[in-house]
Amino acid sequence: MNNREIGCLGERIAESYLVQMGYTILERNFRQRGGEIDIVAQDDGTICFIEVKTRTGDAFGAPSEAVDIRKRAKISHMAMAYLYKNKLHNRPCRFDVVEIWLSGQSGEVKRINLIKDAFDFV
């Protein structure tokens, strides 16, 4: 699998996992000029902007380490666009990260970690 296929697989796995955890999926791959949010969901009345990071090994550290300050700023900007577009200005929101580790190229899930409230607006 190439990186794009791994990323798409990770997003599908994350979506299924989030539904099992009680989230309601509102939108997948919300795109506007300037970026994308992997998953927008609702958890107990809170709008969650979710970044999914998938890895097949530990060579580059934990998946969440890839959500650096620049990525956080881009996600924050996209979250504001989503809230504005959907007239959700007064709703509580947060940023979550789903880390997924896959077993080599087989695509078998080794581990999933949900980090709620992983960062604040940048």
PDB file of C-alpha atoms in Angstrom:
ATOM      1  CA  MET A   1       0.000   0.000   0.000  1.00  0.00           C
ATOM      2  CA  ASN A   2       1.170   3.527  -0.701  1.00  0.00           C
ATOM      3  CA  ASN A   3       0.820   6.418   1.762  1.00  0.00           C
ATOM      4  CA  ARG A   4      -2.465   7.620   0.266  1.00  0.00           C
ATOM      5  CA  GLU A   5      -4.028   4.151   0.526  1.00  0.00           C
ATOM      6  CA  ILE A   6      -2.787   3.815   4.104  1.00  0.00           C
ATOM      7  CA  GLY A   7      -4.302   7.209   4.945  1.00  0.00           C
ATOM      8  CA  CYS A   8      -7.676   6.338   3.391  1.00  0.00           C
ATOM      9  CA  LEU A   9      -7.747   2.998   5.187  1.00  0.00           C
ATOM     10  CA  GLY A  10      -6.912   4.734   8.449  1.00  0.00           C
ATOM     11  CA  GLU A  11      -9.774   7.201   8.003  1.00  0.00           C
ATOM     12  CA  ARG A  12     -12.256   4.373   7.393  1.00  0.00           C
ATOM     13  CA  ILE A  13     -10.984   2.528  10.476  1.00  0.00           C
ATOM     14  CA  ALA A  14     -11.162   5.716  12.555  1.00  0.00           C
ATOM     15  CA  GLU A  15     -14.706   6.449  11.423  1.00  0.00           C
ATOM     16  CA  SER A  16     -15.879   2.972  12.436  1.00  0.00           C
ATOM     17  CA  TYR A  17     -14.061   3.258  15.770  1.00  0.00           C
ATOM     18  CA  LEU A  18     -15.577   6.681  16.492  1.00  0.00           C
ATOM     19  CA  VAL A  19     -19.099   5.406  15.795  1.00  0.00           C
ATOM     20  CA  GLN A  20     -18.447   2.527  18.227  1.00  0.00           C
ATOM     21  CA  MET A  21     -17.334   5.141  20.786  1.00  0.00           C
ATOM     22  CA  GLY A  22     -20.669   6.960  20.431  1.00  0.00           C
ATOM     23  CA  TYR A  23     -19.713   9.739  18.017  1.00  0.00           C
ATOM     24  CA  THR A  24     -22.092  10.824  15.267  1.00  0.00           C
ATOM     25  CA  ILE A  25     -20.273  11.467  11.996  1.00  0.00           C
ATOM     26  CA  LEU A  26     -21.333  14.794  10.470  1.00  0.00           C
ATOM     27  CA  GLU A  27     -18.921  15.040   7.555  1.00  0.00           C
ATOM     28  CA  ARG A  28     -15.930  13.291   6.035  1.00  0.00           C
ATOM     29  CA  ASN A  29     -13.057  15.096   4.363  1.00  0.00           C
ATOM     30  CA  PHE A  30     -14.417  18.625   4.784  1.00  0.00           C
ATOM     31  CA  ARG A  31     -12.489  20.664   2.227  1.00  0.00           C
ATOM     32  CA  GLN A  32     -12.204  24.325   1.534  1.00  0.00           C
ATOM     33  CA  ARG A  33      -9.448  26.380   0.040  1.00  0.00           C
ATOM     34  CA  GLY A  34      -6.508  26.018   2.360  1.00  0.00           C
ATOM     35  CA  GLY A  35      -7.021  22.567   3.763  1.00  0.00           C
ATOM     36  CA  GLU A  36      -9.096  19.642   4.886  1.00  0.00           C
ATOM     37  CA  ILE A  37     -10.459  18.142   8.084  1.00  0.00           C
ATOM     38  CA  ASP A  38     -10.518  14.350   8.007  1.00  0.00           C
ATOM     39  CA  ILE A  39     -13.678  13.848  10.072  1.00  0.00           C
ATOM     40  CA  VAL A  40     -16.195  16.215  11.643  1.00  0.00           C
ATOM     41  CA  ALA A  41     -18.312  14.507  14.276  1.00  0.00           C
ATOM     42  CA  GLN A  42     -20.464  15.186  17.289  1.00  0.00           C
ATOM     43  CA  ASP A  43     -19.820  13.746  20.744  1.00  0.00           C
ATOM     44  CA  ASP A  44     -22.365  14.548  23.457  1.00  0.00           C
ATOM     45  CA  GLY A  45     -23.320  17.855  21.823  1.00  0.00           C
ATOM     46  CA  THR A  46     -19.726  18.911  21.143  1.00  0.00           C
ATOM     47  CA  ILE A  47     -18.556  19.398  17.558  1.00  0.00           C
ATOM     48  CA  CYS A  48     -15.297  17.467  17.120  1.00  0.00           C
ATOM     49  CA  PHE A  49     -12.768  18.185  14.410  1.00  0.00           C
ATOM     50  CA  ILE A  50     -10.785  14.995  14.070  1.00  0.00           C
ATOM     51  CA  GLU A  51      -7.387  14.483  12.501  1.00  0.00           C
ATOM     52  CA  VAL A  52      -6.529  10.867  11.678  1.00  0.00           C
ATOM     53  CA  LYS A  53      -2.890   9.783  11.585  1.00  0.00           C
ATOM     54  CA  THR A  54      -1.988   6.274  10.487  1.00  0.00           C
ATOM     55  CA  ARG A  55       1.402   4.584  10.641  1.00  0.00           C
ATOM     56  CA  THR A  56       2.776   1.178   9.686  1.00  0.00           C
ATOM     57  CA  GLY A  57       5.826   1.493  11.929  1.00  0.00           C
ATOM     58  CA  ASP A  58       7.491   3.539  14.645  1.00  0.00           C
ATOM     59  CA  ALA A  59      10.357   4.978  12.579  1.00  0.00           C
ATOM     60  CA  PHE A  60       8.803   8.452  12.580  1.00  0.00           C
ATOM     61  CA  GLY A  61       7.454   8.448  16.141  1.00  0.00           C
ATOM     62  CA  ALA A  62       3.856   8.360  17.322  1.00  0.00           C
ATOM     63  CA  PRO A  63       1.271   9.301  14.697  1.00  0.00           C
ATOM     64  CA  SER A  64       0.070  12.305  16.739  1.00  0.00           C
ATOM     65  CA  GLU A  65       3.552  13.834  16.605  1.00  0.00           C
ATOM     66  CA  ALA A  66       2.836  14.663  12.954  1.00  0.00           C
ATOM     67  CA  VAL A  67       0.152  17.132  14.087  1.00  0.00           C
ATOM     68  CA  ASP A  68       2.598  19.978  14.525  1.00  0.00           C
ATOM     69  CA  ILE A  69       1.848  23.681  15.053  1.00  0.00           C
ATOM     70  CA  ARG A  70       1.429  24.342  11.321  1.00  0.00           C
ATOM     71  CA  LYS A  71      -1.002  21.435  10.936  1.00  0.00           C
ATOM     72  CA  ARG A  72      -2.914  22.595  14.030  1.00  0.00           C
ATOM     73  CA  ALA A  73      -3.206  26.112  12.602  1.00  0.00           C
ATOM     74  CA  LYS A  74      -4.527  24.745   9.311  1.00  0.00           C
ATOM     75  CA  ILE A  75      -7.075  22.536  11.092  1.00  0.00           C
ATOM     76  CA  SER A  76      -8.126  25.483  13.301  1.00  0.00           C
ATOM     77  CA  HIS A  77      -8.675  27.635  10.219  1.00  0.00           C
ATOM     78  CA  MET A  78     -10.749  24.912   8.566  1.00  0.00           C
ATOM     79  CA  ALA A  79     -12.766  24.417  11.761  1.00  0.00           C
ATOM     80  CA  MET A  80     -13.686  28.110  11.779  1.00  0.00           C
ATOM     81  CA  ALA A  81     -14.775  27.794   8.142  1.00  0.00           C
ATOM     82  CA  TYR A  82     -16.919  24.761   8.978  1.00  0.00           C
ATOM     83  CA  LEU A  83     -18.561  26.480  11.957  1.00  0.00           C
ATOM     84  CA  TYR A  84     -19.267  29.594   9.880  1.00  0.00           C
ATOM     85  CA  LYS A  85     -20.591  27.662   6.871  1.00  0.00           C
ATOM     86  CA  ASN A  86     -22.939  25.596   9.043  1.00  0.00           C
ATOM     87  CA  LYS A  87     -23.994  28.448  11.361  1.00  0.00           C
ATOM     88  CA  LEU A  88     -22.679  26.647  14.443  1.00  0.00           C
ATOM     89  CA  HIS A  89     -20.966  29.656  16.059  1.00  0.00           C
ATOM     90  CA  ASN A  90     -22.256  29.032  19.578  1.00  0.00           C
ATOM     91  CA  ARG A  91     -21.633  25.275  19.757  1.00  0.00           C
ATOM     92  CA  PRO A  92     -18.885  23.854  21.950  1.00  0.00           C
ATOM     93  CA  CYS A  93     -16.121  22.280  19.909  1.00  0.00           C
ATOM     94  CA  ARG A  94     -12.813  20.517  20.340  1.00  0.00           C
ATOM     95  CA  PHE A  95      -9.976  18.965  18.368  1.00  0.00           C
ATOM     96  CA  ASP A  96      -9.366  15.222  18.627  1.00  0.00           C
ATOM     97  CA  VAL A  97      -6.656  13.072  17.075  1.00  0.00           C
ATOM     98  CA  VAL A  98      -7.034   9.386  16.249  1.00  0.00           C
ATOM     99  CA  GLU A  99      -3.761   7.489  16.064  1.00  0.00           C
ATOM    100  CA  ILE A 100      -3.790   4.198  14.180  1.00  0.00           C
ATOM    101  CA  TRP A 101      -0.956   1.697  13.950  1.00  0.00           C
ATOM    102  CA  LEU A 102      -1.231  -0.902  11.188  1.00  0.00           C
ATOM    103  CA  SER A 103       0.746  -4.109  10.853  1.00  0.00           C
ATOM    104  CA  GLY A 104       3.139  -3.597   7.931  1.00  0.00           C
ATOM    105  CA  GLN A 105       1.556  -3.723   4.519  1.00  0.00           C
ATOM    106  CA  SER A 106      -1.198  -6.177   5.531  1.00  0.00           C
ATOM    107  CA  GLY A 107      -3.393  -3.381   6.849  1.00  0.00           C
ATOM    108  CA  GLU A 108      -4.264  -5.243  10.057  1.00  0.00           C
ATOM    109  CA  VAL A 109      -4.966  -2.881  12.964  1.00  0.00           C
ATOM    110  CA  LYS A 110      -2.410  -3.247  15.750  1.00  0.00           C
ATOM    111  CA  ARG A 111      -3.598  -0.352  17.909  1.00  0.00           C
ATOM    112  CA  ILE A 112      -5.957   2.651  17.964  1.00  0.00           C
ATOM    113  CA  ASN A 113      -5.617   5.594  20.325  1.00  0.00           C
ATOM    114  CA  LEU A 114      -8.166   8.404  20.600  1.00  0.00           C
ATOM    115  CA  ILE A 115      -6.794  11.651  22.001  1.00  0.00           C
ATOM    116  CA  LYS A 116      -9.744  13.845  22.988  1.00  0.00           C
ATOM    117  CA  ASP A 117      -9.153  17.590  23.212  1.00  0.00           C
ATOM    118  CA  ALA A 118      -5.669  17.113  21.734  1.00  0.00           C
ATOM    119  CA  PHE A 119      -5.109  20.840  21.138  1.00  0.00           C
ATOM    120  CA  ASP A 120      -6.821  24.246  21.187  1.00  0.00           C
ATOM    121  CA  PHE A 121      -7.527  26.768  18.448  1.00  0.00           C
ATOM    122  CA  VAL A 122      -4.268  28.149  17.078  1.00  0.00           C
TER     123      VAL A 122
END
